[in-house]
CSV table of C-alpha atoms and ligand atoms in Angstrom, one decimal:
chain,number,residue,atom,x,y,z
A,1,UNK,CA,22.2,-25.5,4.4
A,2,UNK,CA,22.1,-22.4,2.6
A,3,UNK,CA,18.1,-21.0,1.8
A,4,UNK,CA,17.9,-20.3,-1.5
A,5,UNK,CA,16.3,-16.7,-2.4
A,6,UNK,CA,12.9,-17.0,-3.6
A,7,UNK,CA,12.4,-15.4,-7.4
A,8,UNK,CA,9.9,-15.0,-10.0
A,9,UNK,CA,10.4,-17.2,-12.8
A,10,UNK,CA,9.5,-16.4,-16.4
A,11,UNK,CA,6.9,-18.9,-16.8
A,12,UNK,CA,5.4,-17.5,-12.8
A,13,UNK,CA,5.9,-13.9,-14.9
A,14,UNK,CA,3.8,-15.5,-18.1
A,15,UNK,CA,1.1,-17.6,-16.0
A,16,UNK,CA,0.6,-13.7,-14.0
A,17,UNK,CA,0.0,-12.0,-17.0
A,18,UNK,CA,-2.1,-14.5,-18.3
A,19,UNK,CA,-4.1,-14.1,-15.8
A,20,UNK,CA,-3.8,-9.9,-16.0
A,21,UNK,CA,-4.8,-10.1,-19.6
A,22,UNK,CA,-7.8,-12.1,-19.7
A,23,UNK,CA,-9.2,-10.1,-17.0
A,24,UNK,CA,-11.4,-7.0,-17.2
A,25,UNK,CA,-11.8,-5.7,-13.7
A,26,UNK,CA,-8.5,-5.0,-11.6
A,27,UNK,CA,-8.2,-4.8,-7.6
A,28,UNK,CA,-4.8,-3.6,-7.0
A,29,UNK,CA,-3.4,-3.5,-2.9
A,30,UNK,CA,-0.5,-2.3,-1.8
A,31,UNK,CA,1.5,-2.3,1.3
A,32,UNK,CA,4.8,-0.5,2.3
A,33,UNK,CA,7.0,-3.1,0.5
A,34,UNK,CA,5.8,-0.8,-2.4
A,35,UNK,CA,7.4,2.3,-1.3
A,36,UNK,CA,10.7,0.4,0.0
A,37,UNK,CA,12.6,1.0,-3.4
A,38,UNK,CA,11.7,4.7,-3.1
A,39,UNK,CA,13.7,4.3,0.3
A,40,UNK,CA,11.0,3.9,2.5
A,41,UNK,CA,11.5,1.4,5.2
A,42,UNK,CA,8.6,-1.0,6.1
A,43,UNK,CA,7.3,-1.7,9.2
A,44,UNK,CA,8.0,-5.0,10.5
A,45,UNK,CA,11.3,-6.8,10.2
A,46,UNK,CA,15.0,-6.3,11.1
A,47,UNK,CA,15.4,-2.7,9.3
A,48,UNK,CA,11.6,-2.1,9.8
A,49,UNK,CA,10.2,1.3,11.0
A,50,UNK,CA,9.3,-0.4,14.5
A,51,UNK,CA,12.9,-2.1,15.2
A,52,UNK,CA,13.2,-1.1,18.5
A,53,UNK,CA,9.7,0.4,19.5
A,54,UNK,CA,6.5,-1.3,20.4
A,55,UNK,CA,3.8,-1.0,17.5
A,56,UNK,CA,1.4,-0.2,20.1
A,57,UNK,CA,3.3,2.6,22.0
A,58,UNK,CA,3.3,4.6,18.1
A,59,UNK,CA,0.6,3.2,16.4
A,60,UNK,CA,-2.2,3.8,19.0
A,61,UNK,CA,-4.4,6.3,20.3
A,62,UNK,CA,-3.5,5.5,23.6
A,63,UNK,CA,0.3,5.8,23.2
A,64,UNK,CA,-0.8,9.3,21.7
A,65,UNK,CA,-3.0,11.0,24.8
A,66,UNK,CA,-0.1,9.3,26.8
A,67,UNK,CA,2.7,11.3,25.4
A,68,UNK,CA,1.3,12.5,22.6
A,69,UNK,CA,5.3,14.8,21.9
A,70,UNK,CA,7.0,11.8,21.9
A,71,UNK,CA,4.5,10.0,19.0
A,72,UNK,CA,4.6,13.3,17.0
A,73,UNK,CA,8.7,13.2,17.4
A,74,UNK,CA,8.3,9.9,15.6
A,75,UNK,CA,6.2,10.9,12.8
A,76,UNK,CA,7.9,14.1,12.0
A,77,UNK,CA,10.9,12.0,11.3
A,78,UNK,CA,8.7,10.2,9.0
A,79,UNK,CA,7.2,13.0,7.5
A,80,UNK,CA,10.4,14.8,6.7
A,81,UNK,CA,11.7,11.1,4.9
A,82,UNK,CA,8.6,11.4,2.9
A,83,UNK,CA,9.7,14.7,1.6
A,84,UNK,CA,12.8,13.6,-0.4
A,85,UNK,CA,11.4,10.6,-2.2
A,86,UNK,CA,10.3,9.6,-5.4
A,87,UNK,CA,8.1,7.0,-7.5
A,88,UNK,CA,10.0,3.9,-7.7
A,89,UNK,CA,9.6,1.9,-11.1
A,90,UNK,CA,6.9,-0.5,-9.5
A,91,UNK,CA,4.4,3.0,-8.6
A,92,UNK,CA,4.9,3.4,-12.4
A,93,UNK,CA,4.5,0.3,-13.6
A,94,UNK,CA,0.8,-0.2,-11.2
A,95,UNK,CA,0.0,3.4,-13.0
A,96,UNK,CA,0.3,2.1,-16.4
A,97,UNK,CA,-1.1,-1.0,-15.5
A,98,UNK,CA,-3.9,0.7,-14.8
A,99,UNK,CA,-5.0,2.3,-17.6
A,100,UNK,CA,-4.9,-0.8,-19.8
A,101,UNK,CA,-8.5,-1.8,-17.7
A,102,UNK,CA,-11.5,-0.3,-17.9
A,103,UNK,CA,-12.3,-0.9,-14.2
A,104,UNK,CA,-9.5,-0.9,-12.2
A,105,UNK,CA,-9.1,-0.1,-8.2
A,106,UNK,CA,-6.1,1.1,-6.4
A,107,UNK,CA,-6.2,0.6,-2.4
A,108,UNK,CA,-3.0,1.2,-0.9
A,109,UNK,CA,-2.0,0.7,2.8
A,110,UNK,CA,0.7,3.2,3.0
A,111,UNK,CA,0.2,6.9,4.3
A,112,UNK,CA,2.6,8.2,1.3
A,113,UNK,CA,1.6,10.2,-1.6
A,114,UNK,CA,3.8,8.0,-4.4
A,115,UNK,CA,1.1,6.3,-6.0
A,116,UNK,CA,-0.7,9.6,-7.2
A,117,UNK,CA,3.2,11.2,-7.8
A,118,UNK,CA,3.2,8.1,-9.9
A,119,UNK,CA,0.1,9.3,-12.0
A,120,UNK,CA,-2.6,6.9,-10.2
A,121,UNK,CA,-6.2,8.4,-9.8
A,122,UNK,CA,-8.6,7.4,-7.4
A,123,UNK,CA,-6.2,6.0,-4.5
A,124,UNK,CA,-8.6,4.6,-1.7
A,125,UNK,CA,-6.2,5.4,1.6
A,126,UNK,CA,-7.1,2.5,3.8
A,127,UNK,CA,-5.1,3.7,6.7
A,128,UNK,CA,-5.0,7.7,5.7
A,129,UNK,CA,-2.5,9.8,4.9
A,130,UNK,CA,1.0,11.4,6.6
A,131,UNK,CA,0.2,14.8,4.7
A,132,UNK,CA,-3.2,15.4,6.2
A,133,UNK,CA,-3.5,16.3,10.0
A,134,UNK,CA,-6.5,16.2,12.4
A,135,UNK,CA,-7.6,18.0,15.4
A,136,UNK,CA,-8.4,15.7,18.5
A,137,UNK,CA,-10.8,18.3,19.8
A,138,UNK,CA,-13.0,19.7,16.6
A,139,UNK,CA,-12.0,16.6,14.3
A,140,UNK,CA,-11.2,19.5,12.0
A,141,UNK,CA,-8.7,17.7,8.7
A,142,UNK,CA,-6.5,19.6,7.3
A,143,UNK,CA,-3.3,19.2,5.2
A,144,UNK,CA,-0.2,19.7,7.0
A,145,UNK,CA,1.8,22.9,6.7
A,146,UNK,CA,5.5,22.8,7.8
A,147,UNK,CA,4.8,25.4,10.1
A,148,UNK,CA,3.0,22.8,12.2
A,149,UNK,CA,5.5,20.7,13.1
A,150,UNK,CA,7.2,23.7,14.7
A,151,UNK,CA,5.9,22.8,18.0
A,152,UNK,CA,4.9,19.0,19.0
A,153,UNK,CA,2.1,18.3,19.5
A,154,UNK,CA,0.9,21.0,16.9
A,155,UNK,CA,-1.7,23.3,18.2
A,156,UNK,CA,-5.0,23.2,16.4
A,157,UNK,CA,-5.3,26.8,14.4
A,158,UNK,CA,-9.4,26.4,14.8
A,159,UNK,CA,-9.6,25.6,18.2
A,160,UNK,CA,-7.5,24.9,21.5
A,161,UNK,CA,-7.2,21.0,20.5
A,162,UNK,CA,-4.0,19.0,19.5
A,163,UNK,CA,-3.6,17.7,16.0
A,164,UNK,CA,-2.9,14.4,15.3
A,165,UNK,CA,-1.7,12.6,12.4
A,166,UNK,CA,-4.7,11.6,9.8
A,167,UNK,CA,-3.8,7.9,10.2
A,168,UNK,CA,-5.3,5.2,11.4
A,169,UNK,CA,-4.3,3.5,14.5
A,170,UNK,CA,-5.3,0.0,15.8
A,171,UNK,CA,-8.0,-0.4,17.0
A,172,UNK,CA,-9.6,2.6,14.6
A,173,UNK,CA,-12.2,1.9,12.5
A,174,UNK,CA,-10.7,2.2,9.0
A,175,UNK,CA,-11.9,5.4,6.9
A,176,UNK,CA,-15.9,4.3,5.5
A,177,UNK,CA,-16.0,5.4,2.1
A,178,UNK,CA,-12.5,4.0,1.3
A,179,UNK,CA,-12.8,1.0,2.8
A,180,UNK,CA,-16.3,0.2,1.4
A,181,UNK,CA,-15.3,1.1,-2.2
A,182,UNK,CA,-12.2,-1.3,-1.7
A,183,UNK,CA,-14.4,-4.3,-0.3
A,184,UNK,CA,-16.6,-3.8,-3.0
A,185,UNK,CA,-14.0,-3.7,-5.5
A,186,UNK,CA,-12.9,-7.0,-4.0
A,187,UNK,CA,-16.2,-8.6,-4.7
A,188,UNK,CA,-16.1,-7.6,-8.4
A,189,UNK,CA,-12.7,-8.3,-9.3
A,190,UNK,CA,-11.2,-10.7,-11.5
A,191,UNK,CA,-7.5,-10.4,-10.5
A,192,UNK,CA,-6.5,-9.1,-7.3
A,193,UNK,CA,-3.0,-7.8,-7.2
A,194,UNK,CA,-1.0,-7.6,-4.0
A,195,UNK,CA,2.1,-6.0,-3.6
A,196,UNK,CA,4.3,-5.6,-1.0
A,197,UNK,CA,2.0,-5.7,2.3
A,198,UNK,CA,2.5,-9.0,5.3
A,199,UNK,CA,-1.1,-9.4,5.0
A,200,UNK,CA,-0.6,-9.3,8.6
A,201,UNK,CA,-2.8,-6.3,9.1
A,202,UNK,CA,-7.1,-6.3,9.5
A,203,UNK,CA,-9.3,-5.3,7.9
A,204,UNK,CA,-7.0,-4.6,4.7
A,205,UNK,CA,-6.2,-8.5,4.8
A,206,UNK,CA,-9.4,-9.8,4.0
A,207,UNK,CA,-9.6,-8.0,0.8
A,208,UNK,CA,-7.9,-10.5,-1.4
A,209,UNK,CA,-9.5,-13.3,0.6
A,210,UNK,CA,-13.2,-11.7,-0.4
A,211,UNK,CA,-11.4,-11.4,-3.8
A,212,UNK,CA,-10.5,-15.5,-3.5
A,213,UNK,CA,-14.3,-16.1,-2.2
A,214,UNK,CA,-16.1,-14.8,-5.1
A,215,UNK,CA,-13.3,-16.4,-7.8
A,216,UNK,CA,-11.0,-13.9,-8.6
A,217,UNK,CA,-7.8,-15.0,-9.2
A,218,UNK,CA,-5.3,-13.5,-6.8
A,219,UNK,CA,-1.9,-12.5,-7.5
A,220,UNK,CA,1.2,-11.4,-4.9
A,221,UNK,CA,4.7,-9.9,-5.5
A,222,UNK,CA,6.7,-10.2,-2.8
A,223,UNK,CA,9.8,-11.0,-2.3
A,224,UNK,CA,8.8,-13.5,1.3
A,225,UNK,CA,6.1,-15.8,1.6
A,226,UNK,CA,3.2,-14.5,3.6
A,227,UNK,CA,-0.2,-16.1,5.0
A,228,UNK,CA,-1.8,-15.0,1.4
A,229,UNK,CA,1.2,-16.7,-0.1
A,230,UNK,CA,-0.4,-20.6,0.1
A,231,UNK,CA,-3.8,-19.3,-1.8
A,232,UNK,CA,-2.3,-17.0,-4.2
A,233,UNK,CA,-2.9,-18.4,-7.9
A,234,UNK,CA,0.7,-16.8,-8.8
A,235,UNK,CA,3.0,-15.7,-6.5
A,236,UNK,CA,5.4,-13.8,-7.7
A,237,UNK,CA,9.0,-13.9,-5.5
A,238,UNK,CA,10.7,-10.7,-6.4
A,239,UNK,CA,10.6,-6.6,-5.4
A,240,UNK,CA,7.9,-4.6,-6.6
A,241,UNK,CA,10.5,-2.4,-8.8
A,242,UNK,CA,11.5,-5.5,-10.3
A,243,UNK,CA,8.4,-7.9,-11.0
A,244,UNK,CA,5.9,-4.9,-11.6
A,245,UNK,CA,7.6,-3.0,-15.0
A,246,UNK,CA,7.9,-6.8,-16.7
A,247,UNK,CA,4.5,-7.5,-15.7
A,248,UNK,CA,3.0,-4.7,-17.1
A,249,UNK,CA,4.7,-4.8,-20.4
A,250,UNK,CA,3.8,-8.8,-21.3
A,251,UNK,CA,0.3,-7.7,-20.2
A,252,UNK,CA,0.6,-5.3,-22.5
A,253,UNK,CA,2.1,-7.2,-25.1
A,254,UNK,CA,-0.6,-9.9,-25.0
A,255,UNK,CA,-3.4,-7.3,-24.7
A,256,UNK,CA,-2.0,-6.0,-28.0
A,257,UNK,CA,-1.6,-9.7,-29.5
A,258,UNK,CA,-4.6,-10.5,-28.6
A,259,UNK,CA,-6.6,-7.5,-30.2
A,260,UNK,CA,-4.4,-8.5,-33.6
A,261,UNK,CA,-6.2,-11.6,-33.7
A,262,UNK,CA,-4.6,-14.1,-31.7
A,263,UNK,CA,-1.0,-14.4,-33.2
A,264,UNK,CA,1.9,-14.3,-30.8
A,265,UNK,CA,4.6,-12.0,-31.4
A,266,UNK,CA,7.5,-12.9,-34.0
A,267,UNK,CA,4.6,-15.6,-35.0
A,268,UNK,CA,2.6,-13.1,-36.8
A,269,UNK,CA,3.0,-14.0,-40.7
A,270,UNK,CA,4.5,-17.7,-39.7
B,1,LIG,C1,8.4,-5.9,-0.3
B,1,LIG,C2,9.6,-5.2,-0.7
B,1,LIG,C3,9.7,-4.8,-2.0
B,1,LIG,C4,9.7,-5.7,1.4
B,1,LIG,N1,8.8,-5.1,-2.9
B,1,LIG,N2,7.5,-6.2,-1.2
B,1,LIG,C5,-8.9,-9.7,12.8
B,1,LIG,C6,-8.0,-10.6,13.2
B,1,LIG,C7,-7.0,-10.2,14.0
B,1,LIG,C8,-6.8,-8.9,14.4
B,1,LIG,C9,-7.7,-8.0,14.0
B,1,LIG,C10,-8.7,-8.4,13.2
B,1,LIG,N3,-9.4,-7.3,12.9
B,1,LIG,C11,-8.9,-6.2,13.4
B,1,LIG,C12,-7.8,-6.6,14.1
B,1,LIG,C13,-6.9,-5.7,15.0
B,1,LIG,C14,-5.9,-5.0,14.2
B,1,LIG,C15,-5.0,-6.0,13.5
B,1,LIG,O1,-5.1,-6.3,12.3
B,1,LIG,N4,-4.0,-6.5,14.2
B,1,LIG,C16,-3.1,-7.5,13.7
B,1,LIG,C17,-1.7,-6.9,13.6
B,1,LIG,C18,-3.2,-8.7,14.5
B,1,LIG,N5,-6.5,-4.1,13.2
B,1,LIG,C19,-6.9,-2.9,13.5
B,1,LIG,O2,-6.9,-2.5,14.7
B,1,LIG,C20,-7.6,-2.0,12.5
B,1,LIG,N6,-8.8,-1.5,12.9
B,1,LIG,C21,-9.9,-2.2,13.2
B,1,LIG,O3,-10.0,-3.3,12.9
B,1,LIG,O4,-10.9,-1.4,13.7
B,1,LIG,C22,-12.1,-2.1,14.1
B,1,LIG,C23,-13.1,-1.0,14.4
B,1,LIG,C24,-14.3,-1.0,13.8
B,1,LIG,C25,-15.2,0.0,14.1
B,1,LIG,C26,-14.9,1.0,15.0
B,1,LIG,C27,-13.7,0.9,15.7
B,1,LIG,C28,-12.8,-0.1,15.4
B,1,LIG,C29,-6.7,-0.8,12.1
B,1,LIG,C30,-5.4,-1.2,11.5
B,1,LIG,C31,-4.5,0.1,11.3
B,1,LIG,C32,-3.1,-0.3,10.9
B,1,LIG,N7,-2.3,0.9,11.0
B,1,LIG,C33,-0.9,0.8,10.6
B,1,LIG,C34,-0.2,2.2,11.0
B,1,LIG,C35,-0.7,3.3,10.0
B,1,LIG,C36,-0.1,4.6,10.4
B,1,LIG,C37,1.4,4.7,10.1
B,1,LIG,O5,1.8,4.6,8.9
B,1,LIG,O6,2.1,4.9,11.0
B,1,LIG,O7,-0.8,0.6,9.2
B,1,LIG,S1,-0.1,-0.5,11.3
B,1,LIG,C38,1.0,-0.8,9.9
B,1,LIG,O8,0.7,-2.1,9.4
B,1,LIG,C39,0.5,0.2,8.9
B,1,LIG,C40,0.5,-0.6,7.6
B,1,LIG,O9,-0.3,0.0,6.6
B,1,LIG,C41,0.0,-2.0,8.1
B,1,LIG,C42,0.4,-3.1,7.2
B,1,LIG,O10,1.8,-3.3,7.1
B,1,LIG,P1,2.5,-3.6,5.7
B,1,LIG,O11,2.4,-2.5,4.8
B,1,LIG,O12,2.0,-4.9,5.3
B,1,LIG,O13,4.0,-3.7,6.2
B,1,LIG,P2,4.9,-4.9,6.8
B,1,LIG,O14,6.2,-4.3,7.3
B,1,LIG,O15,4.1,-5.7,7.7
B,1,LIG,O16,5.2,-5.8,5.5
B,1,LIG,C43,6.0,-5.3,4.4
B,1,LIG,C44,6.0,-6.4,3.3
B,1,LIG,O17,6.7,-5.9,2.2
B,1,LIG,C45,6.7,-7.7,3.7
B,1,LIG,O18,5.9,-8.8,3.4
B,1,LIG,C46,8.0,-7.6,2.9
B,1,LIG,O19,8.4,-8.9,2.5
B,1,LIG,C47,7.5,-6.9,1.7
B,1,LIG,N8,8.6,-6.2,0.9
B,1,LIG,N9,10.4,-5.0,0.4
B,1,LIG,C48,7.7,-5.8,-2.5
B,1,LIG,N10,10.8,-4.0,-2.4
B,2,LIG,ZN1,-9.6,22.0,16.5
């Protein structure tokens, strides 16, 4: 039997922005699903980043004082992707989104840049950031040149260290003041958004369960189920360049209805 694709319907969109509208205090997480329309790959899955590596032989700091060349060979492919995208419609859409709350939080998973190329403020970088670089010897952060990646691993210009990438690996403690200002954010929220991430990954999982905990309504585009996907009040079965742009404009509109006095669009003067 054939499985029939999982998509948001209109009345999912409306019950969403529902939601989105009567709320005055936004937690927004993102995951690489996000960036995938800017032509970005994810991680896991058949076309993923890690197809045919083990995440623990790039994504560790072991892996990295193993062969710490052969990691850097992998990111600088990643890096150099990085460098010819763009903002997908969905980046936008979370931007504008945005500034229609007074207190709204953005904490994104991914190590690109396209949420503040999208005109976000504020990002908290849960698992840092492809365009920073540190040095393993005089923890030293700096952004990273071009020039660096002329020799792998990149010498530290400070000091005789190595640099690494400024991302977080597993089993690294995620980046304090980030992380913090996310879990707080969870705890005030009254609509967590989540787009585009497995919600495979710790600590960055438990957000929108401390978001559930304290009665926020939680919300998820993506286009597979995931383990939020069973407690989500809405979840939303589409792209993030396709579900977010609608989204944002019926919250919007009913943002704008509402401050009218009540009356629904083309019900105005009925
Ligand atoms: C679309 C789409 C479209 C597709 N639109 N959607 C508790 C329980 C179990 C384990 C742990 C636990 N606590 C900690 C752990 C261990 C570990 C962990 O979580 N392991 C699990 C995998 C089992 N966590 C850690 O080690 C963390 N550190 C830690 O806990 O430290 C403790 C400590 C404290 C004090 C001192 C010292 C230590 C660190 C985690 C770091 C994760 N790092 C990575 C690599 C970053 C660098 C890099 O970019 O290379 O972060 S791993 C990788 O996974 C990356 C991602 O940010 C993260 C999440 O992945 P994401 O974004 O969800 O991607 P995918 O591919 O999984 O999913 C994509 C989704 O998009 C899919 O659902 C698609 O359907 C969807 N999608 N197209 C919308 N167009
Ligand atoms: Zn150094």
């Amino acid at each position: 039997m054939d499985v029939l694709p999982r998509l948001a319907t209109g009345s999912d969109l409306h019950a969403a922005a529902e939601l989105l509208a009567g709320a005055e205090t936004l937690l927004i997480l993102t995951g690489s699903g996000m960036s995938r329309e800017s032509g970005l790959p994810t991680f896991r899955g058949p076309e993923g980043l890690w197809r045919g590596v083990k995440p623990e032989d790039v994504a560790s700091i072991d892996a990295f004082r193993r062969d710490p060349k052969w990691v850097w060979e992998w990111y600088r492919e990643r890096i150099l992707a990085h460098r010819n995208v763009e903002p997908n419609p969905g980046h936008r859409a979370v931007a504008r989104l945005q500034k229609q709350f007074g207190r709204s939080t953005l904490a994104t998973q991914n190590v690109d840049v396209l949420h503040e190329r999208a005109g976000s403020k504020g990002v908290l970088h849960l698992h840092g950031q492809l365009n920073f670089v540190r040095c393993m010897s005089c923890t030293r952060r700096l952004p990273l040149e071009p020039v660096l990646l002329e020799t792998l691993p990149p010498p530290c210009p400070a000091c005789a260290g190595i640099l690494r990438p400024d991302v977080v690996w597993f089993g690294e403690a995620l980046p304090e003041g980030p992380f913090q200002e996310a879990v707080a954010a969870a705890h005030a929220c009254d609509v967590a958004l989540v787009v585009g991430t497995s919600n495979l990954v710790y600590p960055a999982a438990m957000l929108p369960q401390f978001a559930k905990q304290e009665g926020a309504a939680v919300i998820e585009v993506n286009p597979e189920s995931t383990p939020l996907t069973p407690d989500a009040d809405v979840a939303l079965a589409g792209t993030a360049a396709d579900v977010l742009p609608t989204l944002e404009r019926l919250v919007a509109d009913l943002r704008r209805t509402r401050r009218r006095g009540g009356a629904r669009p083309g019900f105005a003067n009925a």
